[in-house]
């Protein structure tokens, strides 16, 4: 038992939640649920990133104030997560006063340590983009996006001395803090090309956190956003709980924001005299027809479009099982149907319905305790070890595969012994059913981080009281926990088979 702190990126409120966001958030949710099963003190944080030009612009386009835009969209994220059984311990919004306080405190600390200075920035500026361009980016002297002439602009900016942080960052990366290895090399590669100081403030916009020592400036959105991870655990407030959570901090992020989380963020913390995060876990992108979902079908694929057909657990299982953590992964409707039918309908759902049917036909509807020497006892122990390792490493697909191996072995055990052909009430049939019921009990616990409601249905169907999520590991995975004498319920199929839609 210990502490465990897990975060998702905080999502921009210019857009509504899509399944790329759902992938990251469900992963973090399931991992947090696993740690709660272990009895760890767990803090799972998600939220919304509400400042910056992008939000200001999208509010203007919608004819609302940035605050109104943020309020409405932030709520959409909150509701979407609730509808997907995502249960964060905190939902942070960067417009909260506590976050302004934390941001100002951290950046003041960095400045006091000598890593922030003011300089004028000169460059080709496109007002349309509100961004500077290098000479090389221009097309015939024009902005590449707006195809209009750029202006030569000079602006006073505050800079963060990132160039001074190279050695410290290398040392942090050497501790294996970025996972998987390929992403760690990518972060090292960024440092090897040489780090330049970065501009962290703007005078051209005011939708942001004000620079506390200079009223004309607000911090550039990324330099407030990253600090949300500290705000949530009380940095800058009277309830500072950094000691409790920060040493066990795990950020889950997509590869698009690797540079910010694996270079800028640890550098800011080191410059402030603080510890960088323990681990940054970087995942790849869901691709649709070979293109990033968020560039193509982003708004076409809202999580609700899929839960209607697959159920919440069907979507959660698919994202956790089919998209390995790290590489990019193709997302397809056909793949979802096939994974659902194979693993959920034909394997887990089938095990439950077979067992319930035989217990009703041959054992009077009452369960038996497992045989201590069952060959499945060893399979269950192996499955637990591998499942636990998979969740510990934040590789849900590996964890789930290890759990499903046990479920498949149990189906094979039933096919081998054919309890449906055994004599009603015989010692033999009771023994086989006791073993299978015990696997269902263990499977309910092990699948509960992913299959939030189906795991509870299994738990209740085999006659157990209470909440599966209240069980504690490793004890709850030990062989022999299923008691004799419980009423086993025969219900509707847990996962009805699906036919692909036209
Ligand atoms: O970047 N596949 O917010 P954002 C998988 N506000 N994951 C995807 C995805 C895809 N196709 N598309 C998006 C921001 N994601 C900043 C973060 S953190 C201090 C600030 C997920 O709304 C993935 O986790 O653009 C990615 O990193 C995140 O959404 C970006 O969300």
Short mmCIF file of C-alpha atoms and ligand atoms in Angstrom, two decimals:
data_model
loop_
_atom_site.label_atom_id
_atom_site.label_comp_id
_atom_site.label_asym_id
_atom_site.label_seq_id
_atom_site.Cartn_x
_atom_site.Cartn_y
_atom_site.Cartn_z
CA UNK A 1 0.00 0.00 0.00
CA UNK A 2 1.16 3.46 -0.78
CA UNK A 3 0.17 6.65 -2.55
CA UNK A 4 -0.53 6.85 -6.24
CA UNK A 5 -1.12 10.03 -8.22
CA UNK A 6 -2.24 9.77 -11.85
CA UNK A 7 -3.16 12.57 -14.26
CA UNK A 8 -4.49 13.02 -17.78
CA UNK A 9 -3.73 16.05 -19.91
CA UNK A 10 -6.21 18.82 -19.24
CA UNK A 11 -8.26 19.22 -22.41
CA UNK A 12 -8.79 22.41 -24.37
CA UNK A 13 -12.30 23.77 -24.18
CA UNK A 14 -12.45 24.93 -27.78
CA UNK A 15 -13.66 21.51 -28.79
CA UNK A 16 -15.89 18.75 -27.47
CA UNK A 17 -14.66 15.39 -26.15
CA UNK A 18 -13.84 12.72 -28.73
CA UNK A 19 -12.60 9.18 -28.48
CA UNK A 20 -8.91 10.20 -28.50
CA UNK A 21 -9.56 12.09 -25.26
CA UNK A 22 -11.61 9.12 -24.04
CA UNK A 23 -8.69 6.76 -24.67
CA UNK A 24 -6.31 8.68 -22.40
CA UNK A 25 -8.93 9.32 -19.75
CA UNK A 26 -10.28 5.76 -19.59
CA UNK A 27 -6.72 4.45 -19.35
CA UNK A 28 -5.99 6.70 -16.38
CA UNK A 29 -9.34 5.83 -14.80
CA UNK A 30 -8.76 2.08 -15.08
CA UNK A 31 -5.24 2.35 -13.68
CA UNK A 32 -6.56 4.43 -10.77
CA UNK A 33 -9.25 1.81 -10.14
CA UNK A 34 -6.58 -0.89 -10.06
CA UNK A 35 -4.64 1.05 -7.43
CA UNK A 36 -7.77 1.50 -5.36
CA UNK A 37 -8.21 -2.30 -5.43
CA UNK A 38 -4.67 -2.60 -4.11
CA UNK A 39 -5.68 -0.36 -1.23
CA UNK A 40 -3.38 2.47 -2.35
CA UNK A 41 -4.33 6.01 -1.47
CA UNK A 42 -5.18 7.17 -4.96
CA UNK A 43 -5.58 10.57 -6.56
CA UNK A 44 -6.82 10.62 -10.15
CA UNK A 45 -6.90 14.05 -11.76
CA UNK A 46 -8.37 15.26 -15.01
CA UNK A 47 -9.78 18.62 -16.08
CA UNK A 48 -9.84 21.38 -18.66
CA UNK A 49 -7.31 23.84 -20.07
CA UNK A 50 -9.19 27.08 -20.49
CA UNK A 51 -6.83 29.93 -21.33
CA UNK A 52 -5.06 31.05 -24.47
CA UNK A 53 -5.72 32.43 -27.86
CA UNK A 54 -7.37 29.29 -29.18
CA UNK A 55 -10.13 29.55 -26.57
CA UNK A 56 -10.43 33.33 -26.95
CA UNK A 57 -10.84 32.88 -30.71
CA UNK A 58 -13.36 30.09 -30.50
CA UNK A 59 -15.39 32.09 -27.98
CA UNK A 60 -15.37 35.04 -30.39
CA UNK A 61 -16.53 32.79 -33.20
CA UNK A 62 -19.36 31.49 -31.01
CA UNK A 63 -20.31 34.99 -29.89
CA UNK A 64 -19.71 34.29 -26.20
CA UNK A 65 -17.10 35.35 -23.66
CA UNK A 66 -14.13 33.06 -23.12
CA UNK A 67 -15.43 32.31 -19.63
CA UNK A 68 -18.83 31.28 -21.00
CA UNK A 69 -17.17 29.14 -23.63
CA UNK A 70 -15.05 27.49 -20.95
CA UNK A 71 -18.00 26.92 -18.59
CA UNK A 72 -20.10 25.18 -21.22
CA UNK A 73 -17.38 22.99 -22.72
CA UNK A 74 -15.78 22.09 -19.42
CA UNK A 75 -19.17 20.81 -18.33
CA UNK A 76 -19.38 18.69 -21.50
CA UNK A 77 -16.12 17.01 -20.54
CA UNK A 78 -17.31 16.42 -16.99
CA UNK A 79 -20.55 14.85 -18.23
CA UNK A 80 -18.84 12.75 -20.86
CA UNK A 81 -16.50 11.28 -18.27
CA UNK A 82 -19.39 10.54 -15.93
CA UNK A 83 -21.22 8.77 -18.77
CA UNK A 84 -18.17 6.56 -19.34
CA UNK A 85 -17.87 5.58 -15.67
CA UNK A 86 -14.74 7.67 -15.35
CA UNK A 87 -14.46 8.68 -11.71
CA UNK A 88 -11.75 11.28 -11.14
CA UNK A 89 -10.98 12.34 -7.59
CA UNK A 90 -10.63 15.89 -8.90
CA UNK A 91 -11.65 17.77 -12.01
CA UNK A 92 -9.53 20.89 -12.32
CA UNK A 93 -10.23 24.02 -14.36
CA UNK A 94 -7.42 26.44 -15.05
CA UNK A 95 -9.73 29.42 -14.59
CA UNK A 96 -10.10 28.58 -10.89
CA UNK A 97 -8.49 31.13 -8.56
CA UNK A 98 -6.44 28.42 -6.85
CA UNK A 99 -4.78 27.68 -10.17
CA UNK A 100 -3.88 31.32 -10.78
CA UNK A 101 -2.29 31.41 -7.34
CA UNK A 102 -0.31 28.22 -7.92
CA UNK A 103 0.87 29.36 -11.36
CA UNK A 104 2.03 32.72 -10.07
CA UNK A 105 3.82 31.09 -7.17
CA UNK A 106 5.72 28.54 -9.27
CA UNK A 107 6.78 31.05 -11.90
CA UNK A 108 7.86 33.54 -9.24
CA UNK A 109 9.99 30.79 -7.71
CA UNK A 110 11.59 30.13 -11.11
CA UNK A 111 12.23 33.85 -11.56
CA UNK A 112 13.69 34.22 -8.06
CA UNK A 113 16.08 31.40 -8.89
CA UNK A 114 17.33 33.38 -11.86
CA UNK A 115 15.75 31.42 -14.72
CA UNK A 116 13.35 34.05 -16.05
CA UNK A 117 14.42 37.24 -17.80
CA UNK A 118 12.86 39.89 -19.99
CA UNK A 119 13.94 40.46 -23.54
CA UNK A 120 12.49 41.85 -26.63
CA UNK A 121 11.37 39.42 -29.24
CA UNK A 122 11.51 40.40 -32.83
CA UNK A 123 10.16 38.47 -35.71
CA UNK A 124 7.75 38.12 -38.60
CA UNK A 125 4.34 38.28 -37.05
CA UNK A 126 1.04 37.24 -38.57
CA UNK A 127 -1.86 38.95 -36.87
CA UNK A 128 -4.23 36.37 -38.33
CA UNK A 129 -2.37 33.64 -36.52
CA UNK A 130 -1.10 35.79 -33.69
CA UNK A 131 2.13 33.92 -34.02
CA UNK A 132 5.70 34.57 -35.03
CA UNK A 133 7.23 32.89 -38.06
CA UNK A 134 10.82 32.23 -39.02
CA UNK A 135 12.07 33.52 -42.33
CA UNK A 136 12.05 29.90 -43.61
CA UNK A 137 8.37 29.40 -42.79
CA UNK A 138 7.21 32.23 -45.03
CA UNK A 139 5.91 31.67 -48.54
CA UNK A 140 7.01 34.57 -50.79
CA UNK A 141 7.15 36.72 -47.68
CA UNK A 142 3.59 35.80 -46.73
CA UNK A 143 2.10 33.92 -43.82
CA UNK A 144 1.84 30.25 -44.91
CA UNK A 145 -1.68 29.98 -43.49
CA UNK A 146 -3.27 33.32 -44.34
CA UNK A 147 -1.19 34.03 -47.46
CA UNK A 148 -1.00 37.64 -46.37
CA UNK A 149 2.07 39.77 -45.70
CA UNK A 150 3.52 39.39 -42.23
CA UNK A 151 4.62 42.35 -40.08
CA UNK A 152 7.94 42.89 -38.42
CA UNK A 153 7.05 43.08 -34.78
CA UNK A 154 9.00 43.61 -31.62
CA UNK A 155 7.44 42.66 -28.32
CA UNK A 156 8.80 42.46 -24.80
CA UNK A 157 8.49 38.89 -23.57
CA UNK A 158 9.57 37.02 -20.50
CA UNK A 159 11.82 34.11 -21.31
CA UNK A 160 12.50 30.91 -19.46
CA UNK A 161 16.16 29.90 -19.57
CA UNK A 162 15.54 26.40 -20.90
CA UNK A 163 19.02 26.33 -22.42
CA UNK A 164 20.51 26.11 -18.93
CA UNK A 165 18.57 22.96 -18.11
CA UNK A 166 20.09 20.46 -20.54
CA UNK A 167 22.27 18.56 -18.05
CA UNK A 168 19.58 18.39 -15.40
CA UNK A 169 17.08 17.10 -17.95
CA UNK A 170 19.46 14.45 -19.21
CA UNK A 171 19.98 13.25 -15.63
CA UNK A 172 16.22 13.04 -15.11
CA UNK A 173 15.71 11.15 -18.36
CA UNK A 174 18.50 8.75 -17.36
CA UNK A 175 16.41 7.61 -14.42
CA UNK A 176 13.94 6.04 -16.89
CA UNK A 177 11.30 8.59 -16.04
CA UNK A 178 9.78 8.65 -19.52
CA UNK A 179 8.01 5.47 -20.64
CA UNK A 180 8.14 3.68 -23.05
CA UNK A 181 11.78 3.64 -24.03
CA UNK A 182 11.14 4.88 -27.58
CA UNK A 183 9.54 8.02 -26.21
CA UNK A 184 12.40 8.52 -23.76
CA UNK A 185 14.83 8.48 -26.70
CA UNK A 186 12.63 10.99 -28.48
CA UNK A 187 12.84 13.33 -25.49
CA UNK A 188 16.61 12.86 -25.32
CA UNK A 189 16.77 13.62 -29.04
CA UNK A 190 15.06 16.97 -28.46
CA UNK A 191 17.71 17.87 -25.89
CA UNK A 192 20.54 16.68 -28.13
CA UNK A 193 19.53 19.12 -30.85
CA UNK A 194 20.13 21.91 -28.32
CA UNK A 195 17.53 23.77 -26.28
CA UNK A 196 16.73 27.40 -26.82
CA UNK A 197 15.17 29.68 -24.23
CA UNK A 198 11.41 29.90 -24.60
CA UNK A 199 9.08 32.85 -24.47
CA UNK A 200 6.56 32.34 -21.66
CA UNK A 201 4.48 35.53 -21.68
CA UNK A 202 2.35 37.56 -24.05
CA UNK A 203 1.23 41.16 -24.09
CA UNK A 204 -0.99 40.66 -27.13
CA UNK A 205 -3.72 38.76 -25.32
CA UNK A 206 -5.23 38.96 -21.88
CA UNK A 207 -7.16 35.72 -21.49
CA UNK A 208 -4.68 34.03 -19.18
CA UNK A 209 -2.92 34.10 -15.83
CA UNK A 210 -1.41 37.51 -15.17
CA UNK A 211 2.34 37.72 -14.66
CA UNK A 212 2.47 38.75 -10.99
CA UNK A 213 5.46 41.07 -11.34
CA UNK A 214 4.33 42.75 -14.57
CA UNK A 215 0.67 43.58 -15.17
CA UNK A 216 1.06 44.05 -18.92
CA UNK A 217 1.75 40.35 -19.45
CA UNK A 218 -0.14 37.11 -19.16
CA UNK A 219 1.59 33.74 -19.18
CA UNK A 220 1.48 31.84 -22.44
CA UNK A 221 -1.15 29.14 -21.96
CA UNK A 222 1.19 26.13 -21.74
CA UNK A 223 3.11 27.68 -18.85
CA UNK A 224 0.00 27.88 -16.78
CA UNK A 225 -1.55 24.62 -18.02
CA UNK A 226 1.28 22.35 -16.90
CA UNK A 227 1.10 23.71 -13.39
CA UNK A 228 -2.40 22.26 -12.95
CA UNK A 229 -0.74 19.06 -11.76
CA UNK A 230 0.59 20.95 -8.73
CA UNK A 231 -2.47 23.11 -8.17
CA UNK A 232 -4.62 20.01 -7.69
CA UNK A 233 -2.48 18.76 -4.83
CA UNK A 234 -2.54 22.07 -3.02
CA UNK A 235 0.61 23.85 -4.21
CA UNK A 236 0.32 27.52 -3.26
CA UNK A 237 -2.54 26.87 -0.84
CA UNK A 238 -2.93 26.13 2.84
CA UNK A 239 -3.64 22.49 2.05
CA UNK A 240 -0.34 21.70 0.43
CA UNK A 241 -0.22 17.91 -0.05
CA UNK A 242 2.82 17.76 -2.29
CA UNK A 243 4.76 15.52 0.06
CA UNK A 244 1.98 12.99 -0.06
CA UNK A 245 1.39 12.82 -3.82
CA UNK A 246 4.23 14.28 -5.84
CA UNK A 247 6.83 11.53 -5.26
CA UNK A 248 4.33 9.07 -6.81
CA UNK A 249 3.19 11.23 -9.71
CA UNK A 250 2.37 9.65 -13.08
CA UNK A 251 1.34 11.74 -16.07
CA UNK A 252 -0.44 10.04 -18.97
CA UNK A 253 -0.11 12.03 -22.19
CA UNK A 254 -0.41 11.60 -25.94
CA UNK A 255 2.70 11.83 -28.11
CA UNK A 256 1.62 15.24 -29.40
CA UNK A 257 2.54 16.84 -26.11
CA UNK A 258 5.71 14.92 -25.34
CA UNK A 259 7.93 17.99 -25.68
CA UNK A 260 5.91 19.91 -23.12
CA UNK A 261 5.77 17.09 -20.58
CA UNK A 262 9.17 15.52 -21.03
CA UNK A 263 11.27 18.64 -21.58
CA UNK A 264 9.61 21.91 -20.57
CA UNK A 265 7.72 20.69 -17.52
CA UNK A 266 10.57 18.86 -15.74
CA UNK A 267 12.83 21.81 -16.61
CA UNK A 268 10.40 24.26 -15.00
CA UNK A 269 10.21 22.16 -11.86
CA UNK A 270 13.96 21.75 -11.59
CA UNK A 271 14.40 25.49 -12.11
CA UNK A 272 11.90 26.11 -9.31
CA UNK A 273 14.01 23.89 -7.02
CA UNK A 274 11.47 21.08 -7.05
CA UNK A 275 11.40 17.43 -8.08
CA UNK A 276 10.35 16.59 -11.63
CA UNK A 277 7.45 14.13 -11.98
CA UNK A 278 8.16 10.48 -11.25
CA UNK A 279 6.98 9.19 -14.62
CA UNK A 280 5.55 10.45 -17.86
CA UNK A 281 3.79 7.69 -19.79
CA UNK A 282 3.47 8.64 -23.44
CA UNK A 283 0.99 6.90 -25.71
CA UNK A 284 0.52 6.95 -29.46
CA UNK A 285 -2.46 8.11 -31.45
CA UNK A 286 -5.63 6.40 -32.48
CA UNK A 287 -5.70 6.55 -36.23
CA UNK A 288 -8.67 6.37 -38.47
CA UNK A 289 -7.98 5.36 -42.01
CA UNK A 290 -4.32 6.09 -41.31
CA UNK A 291 -4.93 9.68 -40.22
CA UNK A 292 -5.03 11.14 -36.77
CA UNK A 293 -8.62 11.05 -35.56
CA UNK A 294 -8.43 14.55 -34.21
CA UNK A 295 -7.60 15.81 -37.69
CA UNK A 296 -10.34 13.96 -39.53
CA UNK A 297 -13.28 12.35 -37.85
CA UNK A 298 -12.80 14.00 -34.50
CA UNK A 299 -16.26 15.38 -34.01
CA UNK A 300 -17.84 12.53 -35.89
CA UNK A 301 -16.72 10.05 -33.26
CA UNK A 302 -18.02 11.12 -29.90
CA UNK A 303 -17.85 8.41 -27.23
CA UNK A 304 -21.66 8.35 -27.06
CA UNK A 305 -21.86 7.21 -30.70
CA UNK A 306 -20.10 4.01 -29.70
CA UNK A 307 -21.56 3.33 -26.26
CA UNK A 308 -25.02 3.19 -27.77
CA UNK A 309 -24.04 0.03 -29.61
CA UNK A 310 -21.20 -1.44 -27.55
CA UNK A 311 -22.17 -0.29 -24.07
CA UNK A 312 -19.87 1.66 -21.79
CA UNK A 313 -17.93 -1.47 -20.86
CA UNK A 314 -17.66 -2.45 -24.52
CA UNK A 315 -16.01 0.86 -25.38
CA UNK A 316 -13.81 0.88 -22.29
CA UNK A 317 -12.68 -2.69 -22.97
CA UNK A 318 -11.94 -1.96 -26.59
CA UNK A 319 -9.82 1.08 -25.89
CA UNK A 320 -7.94 -0.61 -23.06
CA UNK A 321 -7.43 -3.95 -24.77
CA UNK A 322 -7.03 -3.14 -28.43
CA UNK A 323 -4.89 -0.03 -28.30
CA UNK A 324 -1.53 -1.02 -26.83
CA UNK A 325 0.05 1.74 -24.83
CA UNK A 326 2.87 3.35 -26.81
CA UNK A 327 2.56 2.89 -30.57
CA UNK A 328 -0.11 4.39 -32.81
CA UNK A 329 -3.06 2.15 -33.33
CA UNK A 330 -5.67 1.79 -36.03
CA UNK A 331 -9.17 2.25 -34.82
CA UNK A 332 -11.94 0.63 -36.79
CA UNK A 333 -15.56 -0.27 -36.33
CA UNK A 334 -14.94 -3.80 -37.64
CA UNK A 335 -12.12 -4.23 -35.14
CA UNK A 336 -14.46 -3.19 -32.35
CA UNK A 337 -17.14 -5.67 -33.39
CA UNK A 338 -14.66 -8.48 -33.64
CA UNK A 339 -12.97 -7.77 -30.30
CA UNK A 340 -16.33 -7.41 -28.57
CA UNK A 341 -17.72 -10.67 -29.94
CA UNK A 342 -14.55 -12.67 -29.32
CA UNK A 343 -13.54 -11.51 -25.85
CA UNK A 344 -16.72 -10.22 -24.27
CA UNK A 345 -19.60 -12.19 -25.81
CA UNK A 346 -17.92 -15.52 -26.60
CA UNK A 347 -15.39 -15.73 -23.79
CA UNK A 348 -16.40 -13.88 -20.62
CA UNK A 349 -20.15 -13.66 -21.25
CA UNK A 350 -20.23 -17.26 -22.40
CA UNK A 351 -18.43 -18.49 -19.27
CA UNK A 352 -20.96 -16.83 -17.01
CA UNK A 353 -23.98 -18.08 -18.91
CA UNK A 354 -22.66 -21.65 -19.18
CA UNK A 355 -21.90 -21.79 -15.48
CA UNK A 356 -25.26 -20.32 -14.47
CA UNK A 357 -27.09 -22.76 -16.77
CA UNK A 358 -25.31 -25.85 -15.46
CA UNK A 359 -25.62 -24.76 -11.81
CA UNK A 360 -29.36 -24.44 -12.39
CA UNK A 361 -29.76 -27.70 -14.27
CA UNK A 362 -27.49 -29.89 -12.21
CA UNK A 363 -26.88 -28.24 -8.82
CA UNK A 364 -30.27 -26.82 -7.85
CA UNK A 365 -29.13 -23.29 -8.59
CA UNK A 366 -26.73 -23.24 -5.63
CA UNK A 367 -22.97 -22.76 -5.89
CA UNK A 368 -20.20 -24.94 -4.47
CA UNK A 369 -16.80 -23.98 -3.07
CA UNK A 370 -13.79 -24.63 -5.33
CA UNK A 371 -11.49 -27.58 -5.08
CA UNK A 372 -8.23 -26.47 -3.40
CA UNK A 373 -6.23 -28.69 -5.76
CA UNK A 374 -7.94 -27.59 -8.94
CA UNK A 375 -5.63 -27.19 -11.93
CA UNK A 376 -7.27 -23.80 -12.35
CA UNK A 377 -5.80 -22.63 -9.02
CA UNK A 378 -2.36 -22.40 -10.53
CA UNK A 379 -3.69 -20.76 -13.68
CA UNK A 380 -5.44 -18.18 -11.51
CA UNK A 381 -2.27 -17.41 -9.55
CA UNK A 382 -0.29 -16.96 -12.77
CA UNK A 383 -3.00 -14.82 -14.24
CA UNK A 384 -3.04 -12.58 -11.18
CA UNK A 385 0.71 -12.04 -11.25
CA UNK A 386 0.71 -11.11 -14.92
CA UNK A 387 -2.41 -8.97 -14.63
CA UNK A 388 -0.95 -7.06 -11.69
CA UNK A 389 2.29 -6.50 -13.57
CA UNK A 390 0.39 -5.19 -16.59
CA UNK A 391 -1.54 -2.63 -14.56
CA UNK A 392 1.53 -1.67 -12.55
CA UNK A 393 3.37 -0.87 -15.78
CA UNK A 394 0.39 1.06 -17.17
CA UNK A 395 0.01 -1.39 -20.03
CA UNK A 396 -3.71 -2.20 -19.83
CA UNK A 397 -3.75 -4.39 -22.94
CA UNK A 398 -1.16 -6.71 -21.36
CA UNK A 399 -3.05 -6.75 -18.06
CA UNK A 400 -6.34 -7.63 -19.74
CA UNK A 401 -4.79 -10.28 -21.95
CA UNK A 402 -3.42 -11.95 -18.79
CA UNK A 403 -6.89 -11.93 -17.20
CA UNK A 404 -8.52 -13.27 -20.37
CA UNK A 405 -6.03 -16.11 -20.53
CA UNK A 406 -7.57 -17.45 -17.30
CA UNK A 407 -11.09 -17.02 -18.64
CA UNK A 408 -10.20 -18.92 -21.80
CA UNK A 409 -8.51 -21.67 -19.80
CA UNK A 410 -11.68 -22.03 -17.74
CA UNK A 411 -13.84 -22.34 -20.83
CA UNK A 412 -11.45 -25.02 -22.09
CA UNK A 413 -11.67 -26.77 -18.69
CA UNK A 414 -15.45 -26.89 -19.03
CA UNK A 415 -15.23 -28.22 -22.57
CA UNK A 416 -12.84 -30.89 -21.39
CA UNK A 417 -14.99 -32.01 -18.44
CA UNK A 418 -18.41 -31.40 -20.02
CA UNK A 419 -20.29 -30.81 -16.76
CA UNK A 420 -23.50 -30.46 -18.78
CA UNK A 421 -23.29 -34.21 -19.38
CA UNK A 422 -22.62 -35.10 -15.74
CA UNK A 423 -25.14 -36.61 -13.40
CA UNK A 424 -27.35 -34.11 -11.61
CA UNK A 425 -26.24 -33.47 -8.03
CA UNK A 426 -23.06 -35.57 -8.40
CA UNK A 427 -19.87 -34.70 -6.51
CA UNK A 428 -18.21 -34.40 -9.89
CA UNK A 429 -20.50 -31.70 -11.25
CA UNK A 430 -20.31 -29.74 -7.98
CA UNK A 431 -16.55 -29.81 -8.12
CA UNK A 432 -16.26 -28.54 -11.69
CA UNK A 433 -18.83 -25.83 -11.02
CA UNK A 434 -17.11 -24.77 -7.79
CA UNK A 435 -13.90 -24.22 -9.73
CA UNK A 436 -15.62 -22.29 -12.49
CA UNK A 437 -17.52 -20.11 -10.01
CA UNK A 438 -14.26 -19.32 -8.25
CA UNK A 439 -12.73 -18.19 -11.54
CA UNK A 440 -15.76 -16.00 -12.15
CA UNK A 441 -15.30 -14.43 -8.71
CA UNK A 442 -11.63 -13.71 -9.38
CA UNK A 443 -12.38 -12.52 -12.91
CA UNK A 444 -14.99 -10.10 -11.56
CA UNK A 445 -12.33 -8.50 -9.35
CA UNK A 446 -9.60 -8.45 -11.99
CA UNK A 447 -11.83 -7.05 -14.73
CA UNK A 448 -13.42 -4.38 -12.51
CA UNK A 449 -11.00 -1.56 -13.43
CA UNK A 450 -12.02 -1.97 -17.07
CA UNK A 451 -15.56 -3.37 -17.00
CA UNK A 452 -17.06 -1.22 -14.29
CA UNK A 453 -20.66 -2.42 -14.42
CA UNK A 454 -20.31 -5.89 -15.97
CA UNK A 455 -17.85 -6.95 -13.28
CA UNK A 456 -20.47 -6.03 -10.68
CA UNK A 457 -23.09 -7.98 -12.60
CA UNK A 458 -20.89 -11.09 -12.53
CA UNK A 459 -20.22 -10.58 -8.83
CA UNK A 460 -23.93 -10.36 -8.02
CA UNK A 461 -24.94 -13.14 -10.45
CA UNK A 462 -22.79 -15.67 -8.60
CA UNK A 463 -24.48 -14.67 -5.37
CA UNK A 464 -21.84 -12.45 -3.77
CA UNK A 465 -22.85 -9.43 -1.70
CA UNK A 466 -21.49 -5.91 -1.77
CA UNK A 467 -19.41 -4.13 -4.34
CA UNK A 468 -16.70 -5.79 -6.35
CA UNK A 469 -14.80 -2.48 -6.31
CA UNK A 470 -14.57 -2.72 -2.51
CA UNK A 471 -12.52 -5.92 -2.67
CA UNK A 472 -8.83 -5.71 -1.82
CA UNK A 473 -5.96 -7.28 -3.69
CA UNK A 474 -4.00 -9.47 -3.52
CA UNK A 475 -6.29 -11.28 -1.02
CA UNK A 476 -9.32 -11.10 -3.30
CA UNK A 477 -7.44 -12.93 -6.06
CA UNK A 478 -6.42 -15.83 -3.83
CA UNK A 479 -7.87 -19.24 -4.71
CA UNK A 480 -10.59 -20.46 -2.36
CA UNK A 481 -12.59 -17.32 -1.68
CA UNK A 482 -15.89 -18.44 -3.16
CA UNK A 483 -18.10 -19.91 -0.43
CA UNK A 484 -20.53 -22.81 -0.84
CA UNK A 485 -24.26 -22.26 -0.63
CA UNK A 486 -24.84 -19.07 -2.59
CA UNK A 487 -27.73 -18.70 -4.99
CA UNK A 488 -26.52 -18.34 -8.54
CA UNK A 489 -28.70 -16.25 -10.79
CA UNK A 490 -29.50 -16.94 -14.41
CA UNK A 491 -29.86 -13.66 -16.21
CA UNK A 492 -29.81 -12.09 -19.62
CA UNK A 493 -26.56 -12.47 -21.57
CA UNK A 494 -23.93 -10.14 -20.18
CA UNK A 495 -22.71 -9.18 -23.63
CA UNK A 496 -25.23 -9.99 -26.38
CA UNK A 497 -23.47 -10.85 -29.63
CA UNK A 498 -23.34 -7.98 -32.10
CA UNK A 499 -23.86 -8.04 -35.84
CA UNK A 500 -21.99 -5.37 -37.80
CA UNK A 501 -24.28 -2.56 -38.91
CA UNK A 502 -24.67 -1.78 -42.57
O1 LIG B 1 -2.99 19.29 -25.78
N1 LIG B 1 -5.42 9.50 -30.14
O2 LIG B 1 -5.17 19.42 -25.04
P1 LIG B 1 -5.98 18.64 -26.15
C1 LIG B 1 -5.11 9.38 -28.85
N2 LIG B 1 -4.54 21.32 -23.39
N3 LIG B 1 -5.16 10.39 -27.98
C2 LIG B 1 -5.56 11.57 -28.44
C3 LIG B 1 -5.92 11.79 -29.77
C4 LIG B 1 -5.85 10.67 -30.66
N4 LIG B 1 -6.18 10.73 -31.93
N5 LIG B 1 -6.27 13.09 -29.93
C5 LIG B 1 -6.14 13.65 -28.70
C6 LIG B 1 -3.83 19.71 -25.02
N6 LIG B 1 -5.73 12.75 -27.80
C7 LIG B 1 -3.43 20.59 -23.87
C8 LIG B 1 -2.82 19.71 -22.79
S1 LIG B 1 -1.73 19.35 -20.38
C9 LIG B 1 -1.03 20.29 -19.23
C10 LIG B 1 -2.34 20.45 -21.57
C11 LIG B 1 -5.51 12.97 -26.36
O3 LIG B 1 -7.41 18.92 -25.85
C12 LIG B 1 -4.05 12.78 -26.01
O4 LIG B 1 -3.94 12.44 -24.65
O5 LIG B 1 -5.47 18.97 -27.50
C13 LIG B 1 -3.49 14.16 -26.23
O6 LIG B 1 -2.28 14.35 -25.57
C14 LIG B 1 -4.61 15.01 -25.67
O7 LIG B 1 -5.81 14.32 -26.06
C15 LIG B 1 -4.58 16.44 -26.21
O8 LIG B 1 -5.74 17.11 -25.81
#
